[in-house]
PDB file of C-alpha atoms and ligand atoms in Angstrom:
ATOM      1  CA  MET A   1     -11.890  -1.743   8.689  1.00 88.00           C
ATOM      2  CA  PRO A   2      -9.307  -3.607   6.733  1.00 93.00           C
ATOM      3  CA  ASN A   3     -10.163  -5.572   3.784  1.00 96.00           C
ATOM      4  CA  LEU A   4      -9.204  -8.852   2.465  1.00 98.00           C
ATOM      5  CA  LEU A   5      -6.743  -8.837  -0.365  1.00 98.00           C
ATOM      6  CA  ARG A   6      -6.294 -11.064  -3.562  1.00 98.00           C
ATOM      7  CA  LEU A   7      -3.668 -13.872  -3.237  1.00 98.00           C
ATOM      8  CA  HIS A   8      -1.754 -13.322  -6.628  1.00 98.00           C
ATOM      9  CA  THR A   9      -0.799 -16.620  -7.634  1.00 97.00           C
ATOM     10  CA  LEU A  10       0.902 -18.825 -10.524  1.00 96.00           C
ATOM     11  CA  PRO A  11       0.524 -19.306 -13.232  1.00 95.00           C
ATOM     12  CA  GLN A  12      -1.663 -15.939 -13.937  1.00 97.00           C
ATOM     13  CA  ASP A  13      -0.001 -13.902 -11.751  1.00 98.00           C
ATOM     14  CA  GLU A  14       3.722 -14.468 -12.613  1.00 97.00           C
ATOM     15  CA  GLN A  15       4.478 -10.892 -14.311  1.00 98.00           C
ATOM     16  CA  ILE A  16       3.877  -9.242 -10.722  1.00 98.00           C
ATOM     17  CA  LEU A  17       5.252 -11.753  -9.009  1.00 98.00           C
ATOM     18  CA  ARG A  18       8.456 -11.412 -11.222  1.00 98.00           C
ATOM     19  CA  ALA A  19       8.619  -7.955 -11.170  1.00 98.00           C
ATOM     20  CA  GLU A  20      10.965  -5.659  -9.568  1.00 98.00           C
ATOM     21  CA  ASN A  21       9.736  -3.943  -6.140  1.00 98.00           C
ATOM     22  CA  ARG A  22      10.821  -0.517  -5.255  1.00 98.00           C
ATOM     23  CA  GLU A  23      11.603   0.843  -1.928  1.00 98.00           C
ATOM     24  CA  LEU A  24       9.309   2.797   0.103  1.00 98.00           C
ATOM     25  CA  THR A  25      10.186   6.363   1.636  1.00 98.00           C
ATOM     26  CA  PHE A  26       9.047   7.613   5.176  1.00 98.00           C
ATOM     27  CA  PRO A  27       6.778   8.629   6.568  1.00 98.00           C
ATOM     28  CA  LEU A  28       4.820   6.108   4.682  1.00 98.00           C
ATOM     29  CA  SER A  29       1.552   7.091   3.071  1.00 98.00           C
ATOM     30  CA  LYS A  30      -2.045   6.788   4.671  1.00 98.00           C
ATOM     31  CA  GLU A  31      -2.216   4.395   1.117  1.00 98.00           C
ATOM     32  CA  THR A  32       0.537   2.204   2.043  1.00 98.00           C
ATOM     33  CA  LEU A  33      -0.362   1.907   5.576  1.00 98.00           C
ATOM     34  CA  ASP A  34      -4.314   0.827   5.014  1.00 98.00           C
ATOM     35  CA  LEU A  35      -2.256  -1.642   2.493  1.00 98.00           C
ATOM     36  CA  ILE A  36      -0.470  -2.944   5.550  1.00 98.00           C
ATOM     37  CA  GLU A  37      -3.388  -3.520   7.681  1.00 98.00           C
ATOM     38  CA  ASN A  38      -4.942  -5.054   4.719  1.00 98.00           C
ATOM     39  CA  MET A  39      -1.819  -7.588   4.478  1.00 98.00           C
ATOM     40  CA  LYS A  40      -2.051  -8.360   7.897  1.00 98.00           C
ATOM     41  CA  LEU A  41      -5.897  -9.514   7.767  1.00 98.00           C
ATOM     42  CA  THR A  42      -5.073 -11.099   4.649  1.00 98.00           C
ATOM     43  CA  VAL A  43      -2.195 -13.152   5.815  1.00 98.00           C
ATOM     44  CA  LYS A  44      -3.941 -14.126   9.052  1.00 97.00           C
ATOM     45  CA  LYS A  45      -6.861 -15.476   7.474  1.00 97.00           C
ATOM     46  CA  ALA A  46      -5.043 -16.951   4.679  1.00 96.00           C
ATOM     47  CA  PRO A  47      -3.898 -18.636   6.768  1.00 95.00           C
ATOM     48  CA  GLY A  48      -0.059 -18.088   6.285  1.00 96.00           C
ATOM     49  CA  ILE A  49       3.244 -17.480   8.257  1.00 97.00           C
ATOM     50  CA  GLY A  50       4.191 -14.471   6.014  1.00 98.00           C
ATOM     51  CA  LEU A  51       3.080 -12.220   2.862  1.00 98.00           C
ATOM     52  CA  ALA A  52       4.904  -9.809   0.604  1.00 98.00           C
ATOM     53  CA  ALA A  53       3.502  -7.019  -1.106  1.00 98.00           C
ATOM     54  CA  PRO A  54       3.998  -8.403  -4.850  1.00 98.00           C
ATOM     55  CA  GLN A  55       1.958 -11.331  -3.487  1.00 98.00           C
ATOM     56  CA  VAL A  56      -1.132  -8.661  -3.373  1.00 98.00           C
ATOM     57  CA  GLY A  57      -0.586  -7.017  -6.537  1.00 98.00           C
ATOM     58  CA  HIS A  58       1.782  -4.288  -5.084  1.00 98.00           C
ATOM     59  CA  ASN A  59       5.680  -3.988  -6.252  1.00 98.00           C
ATOM     60  CA  LEU A  60       6.758  -2.724  -3.189  1.00 98.00           C
ATOM     61  CA  MET A  61       9.526  -3.950  -0.451  1.00 98.00           C
ATOM     62  CA  LEU A  62       7.220  -4.301   1.678  1.00 98.00           C
ATOM     63  CA  ALA A  63       6.375  -7.754   4.118  1.00 98.00           C
ATOM     64  CA  ILE A  64       4.224  -8.995   7.156  1.00 98.00           C
ATOM     65  CA  ILE A  65       5.695 -11.550   9.265  1.00 98.00           C
ATOM     66  CA  HIS A  66       3.002 -13.725  11.045  1.00 98.00           C
ATOM     67  CA  LEU A  67       3.992 -15.892  13.624  1.00 97.00           C
ATOM     68  CA  GLU A  68       1.309 -15.346  16.088  1.00 93.00           C
ATOM     69  CA  GLU A  69       0.655 -19.216  16.314  1.00 90.00           C
ATOM     70  CA  PHE A  70       4.207 -19.508  17.423  1.00 91.00           C
ATOM     71  CA  GLY A  71       4.070 -16.874  20.190  1.00 93.00           C
ATOM     72  CA  MET A  72       5.377 -14.134  18.122  1.00 93.00           C
ATOM     73  CA  PRO A  73       3.339 -10.732  17.310  1.00 94.00           C
ATOM     74  CA  ALA A  74       2.945 -10.119  14.052  1.00 95.00           C
ATOM     75  CA  PHE A  75       5.109  -7.332  12.563  1.00 97.00           C
ATOM     76  CA  THR A  76       5.921  -5.390   9.336  1.00 98.00           C
ATOM     77  CA  LEU A  77       9.106  -5.387   7.645  1.00 98.00           C
ATOM     78  CA  VAL A  78       9.715  -2.335   5.226  1.00 98.00           C
ATOM     79  CA  ASN A  79      12.799  -2.145   2.807  1.00 98.00           C
ATOM     80  CA  PRO A  80      14.505  -5.378   4.501  1.00 98.00           C
ATOM     81  CA  LYS A  81      17.988  -6.717   3.311  1.00 98.00           C
ATOM     82  CA  ILE A  82      19.663  -9.752   4.568  1.00 98.00           C
ATOM     83  CA  VAL A  83      22.857  -8.237   5.983  1.00 98.00           C
ATOM     84  CA  SER A  84      24.728 -11.854   7.110  1.00 98.00           C
ATOM     85  CA  LYS A  85      23.853 -15.388   6.603  1.00 98.00           C
ATOM     86  CA  SER A  86      25.229 -18.543   8.512  1.00 98.00           C
ATOM     87  CA  ILE A  87      27.453 -20.709   6.335  1.00 98.00           C
ATOM     88  CA  LYS A  88      25.542 -23.738   7.853  1.00 98.00           C
ATOM     89  CA  LYS A  89      22.331 -24.445   6.071  1.00 98.00           C
ATOM     90  CA  THR A  90      19.365 -26.695   6.816  1.00 97.00           C
ATOM     91  CA  SER A  91      16.395 -27.964   4.697  1.00 97.00           C
ATOM     92  CA  MET A  92      12.641 -27.387   5.356  1.00 96.00           C
ATOM     93  CA  GLU A  93       9.568 -28.219   3.528  1.00 96.00           C
ATOM     94  CA  GLU A  94       8.233 -24.753   2.254  1.00 97.00           C
ATOM     95  CA  GLY A  95       4.728 -23.841   0.711  1.00 97.00           C
ATOM     96  CA  CYS A  96       3.792 -20.688  -0.561  1.00 98.00           C
ATOM     97  CA  LEU A  97       0.462 -18.755  -0.845  1.00 98.00           C
ATOM     98  CA  SER A  98       1.231 -17.799  -4.483  1.00 98.00           C
ATOM     99  CA  ILE A  99       1.756 -21.191  -5.451  1.00 97.00           C
ATOM    100  CA  PRO A 100      -1.163 -23.231  -4.090  1.00 94.00           C
ATOM    101  CA  GLY A 101      -1.177 -26.981  -3.133  1.00 92.00           C
ATOM    102  CA  LYS A 102       2.789 -27.251  -3.919  1.00 93.00           C
ATOM    103  CA  PHE A 103       5.250 -28.101  -0.837  1.00 95.00           C
ATOM    104  CA  GLY A 104       8.783 -28.753  -1.800  1.00 96.00           C
ATOM    105  CA  ILE A 105      12.461 -28.789   0.667  1.00 96.00           C
ATOM    106  CA  VAL A 106      14.223 -25.883   0.215  1.00 97.00           C
ATOM    107  CA  LYS A 107      17.738 -25.622   1.548  1.00 97.00           C
ATOM    108  CA  ARG A 108      18.583 -21.821   2.879  1.00 97.00           C
ATOM    109  CA  PRO A 109      21.262 -20.720   5.461  1.00 98.00           C
ATOM    110  CA  SER A 110      20.078 -21.566   9.217  1.00 98.00           C
ATOM    111  CA  ARG A 111      20.584 -17.945  10.857  1.00 98.00           C
ATOM    112  CA  VAL A 112      20.585 -14.690   9.126  1.00 98.00           C
ATOM    113  CA  GLU A 113      20.505 -11.149  10.133  1.00 98.00           C
ATOM    114  CA  VAL A 114      18.079  -8.815   8.464  1.00 98.00           C
ATOM    115  CA  GLU A 115      17.715  -4.866   8.515  1.00 98.00           C
ATOM    116  CA  GLY A 116      15.026  -3.068   7.529  1.00 98.00           C
ATOM    117  CA  PHE A 117      12.383  -0.502   9.173  1.00 98.00           C
ATOM    118  CA  THR A 118       9.173  -0.617  10.891  1.00 98.00           C
ATOM    119  CA  GLU A 119       5.919   0.882   9.488  1.00 97.00           C
ATOM    120  CA  GLU A 120       7.082   3.845  11.706  1.00 97.00           C
ATOM    121  CA  GLY A 121      10.352   4.241  10.295  1.00 98.00           C
ATOM    122  CA  LYS A 122      12.181   2.923  13.291  1.00 98.00           C
ATOM    123  CA  PRO A 123      15.588   0.932  11.987  1.00 98.00           C
ATOM    124  CA  LEU A 124      15.209  -3.094  12.668  1.00 97.00           C
ATOM    125  CA  ARG A 125      17.904  -5.184  13.092  1.00 98.00           C
ATOM    126  CA  ILE A 126      16.596  -8.918  13.504  1.00 97.00           C
ATOM    127  CA  LYS A 127      18.958 -12.028  14.329  1.00 98.00           C
ATOM    128  CA  ALA A 128      16.901 -14.997  13.611  1.00 97.00           C
ATOM    129  CA  ASP A 129      17.320 -18.585  13.496  1.00 97.00           C
ATOM    130  CA  LYS A 130      14.937 -21.574  13.382  1.00 96.00           C
ATOM    131  CA  LEU A 131      11.631 -20.735  11.879  1.00 97.00           C
ATOM    132  CA  LEU A 132      11.895 -17.203  11.616  1.00 97.00           C
ATOM    133  CA  ALA A 133      15.226 -17.242   9.676  1.00 98.00           C
ATOM    134  CA  LYS A 134      13.447 -19.158   7.031  1.00 98.00           C
ATOM    135  CA  VAL A 135      10.566 -16.760   6.895  1.00 98.00           C
ATOM    136  CA  LEU A 136      12.367 -13.878   6.754  1.00 98.00           C
ATOM    137  CA  GLN A 137      14.540 -15.282   3.562  1.00 98.00           C
ATOM    138  CA  HIS A 138      11.325 -16.657   1.837  1.00 98.00           C
ATOM    139  CA  GLU A 139       9.549 -13.094   2.040  1.00 98.00           C
ATOM    140  CA  ILE A 140      12.829 -11.299   1.074  1.00 98.00           C
ATOM    141  CA  ASP A 141      12.948 -13.588  -1.531  1.00 98.00           C
ATOM    142  CA  HIS A 142       9.899 -12.571  -2.728  1.00 98.00           C
ATOM    143  CA  LEU A 143      10.898  -8.794  -2.640  1.00 98.00           C
ATOM    144  CA  ASN A 144      13.735 -10.081  -5.003  1.00 98.00           C
ATOM    145  CA  ALA A 145      11.457 -11.477  -7.300  1.00 97.00           C
ATOM    146  CA  ILE A 146      12.356 -15.153  -6.115  1.00 97.00           C
ATOM    147  CA  LEU A 147       9.923 -17.548  -5.616  1.00 97.00           C
ATOM    148  CA  ILE A 148      10.338 -21.300  -3.797  1.00 96.00           C
ATOM    149  CA  ALA A 149       9.748 -23.134  -7.120  1.00 91.00           C
ATOM    150  CA  ASP A 150      13.202 -21.880  -8.416  1.00 92.00           C
ATOM    151  CA  LYS A 151      14.698 -23.478  -5.204  1.00 91.00           C
ATOM    152  CA  PHE A 152      12.935 -26.939  -4.679  1.00 90.00           C
ATOM    153  CA  GLU A 153      15.581 -29.839  -4.262  1.00 82.00           C
ATOM    154  CA  LYS A 154      15.308 -32.235  -7.056  1.00 62.00           C
TER     155      LYS A 154
HETATM  156 ZN1  LIG B   1       5.838 -17.447  -0.928  1.00 78.81          ZN
END
């Protein structure tokens, strides 16, 4: 049975949220596969639409995208990177499970293309717009130690 993980938040967990995250190699270890199941449960219960490994105390290039309420099955992203982004940017109000109670407007490219791997090590290429594009960028920012508080429009 998966376990709920402790959400790491500002200010006390800033060190982990700001640390470098390392890439995973395949096949993933049993420990990492368990972590993925625990992260899926944790993001669902939070509730949140995305969760990156450093947010639960693991400095790994790993994130879960959880848009079930928007009709998309939850999926795992391993070693993701943005390979292209639109010139056009749009603003959206964002929140973060690591910055409880704080919301702000963040301006980001409206469309992105992301490459990464599934938990089975299968290559993934996602062309995203709208909310999915924003969530992917938010989570990949976490994997690069960037938080939305750095990007709030004044
Ligand atoms: Zn976040």
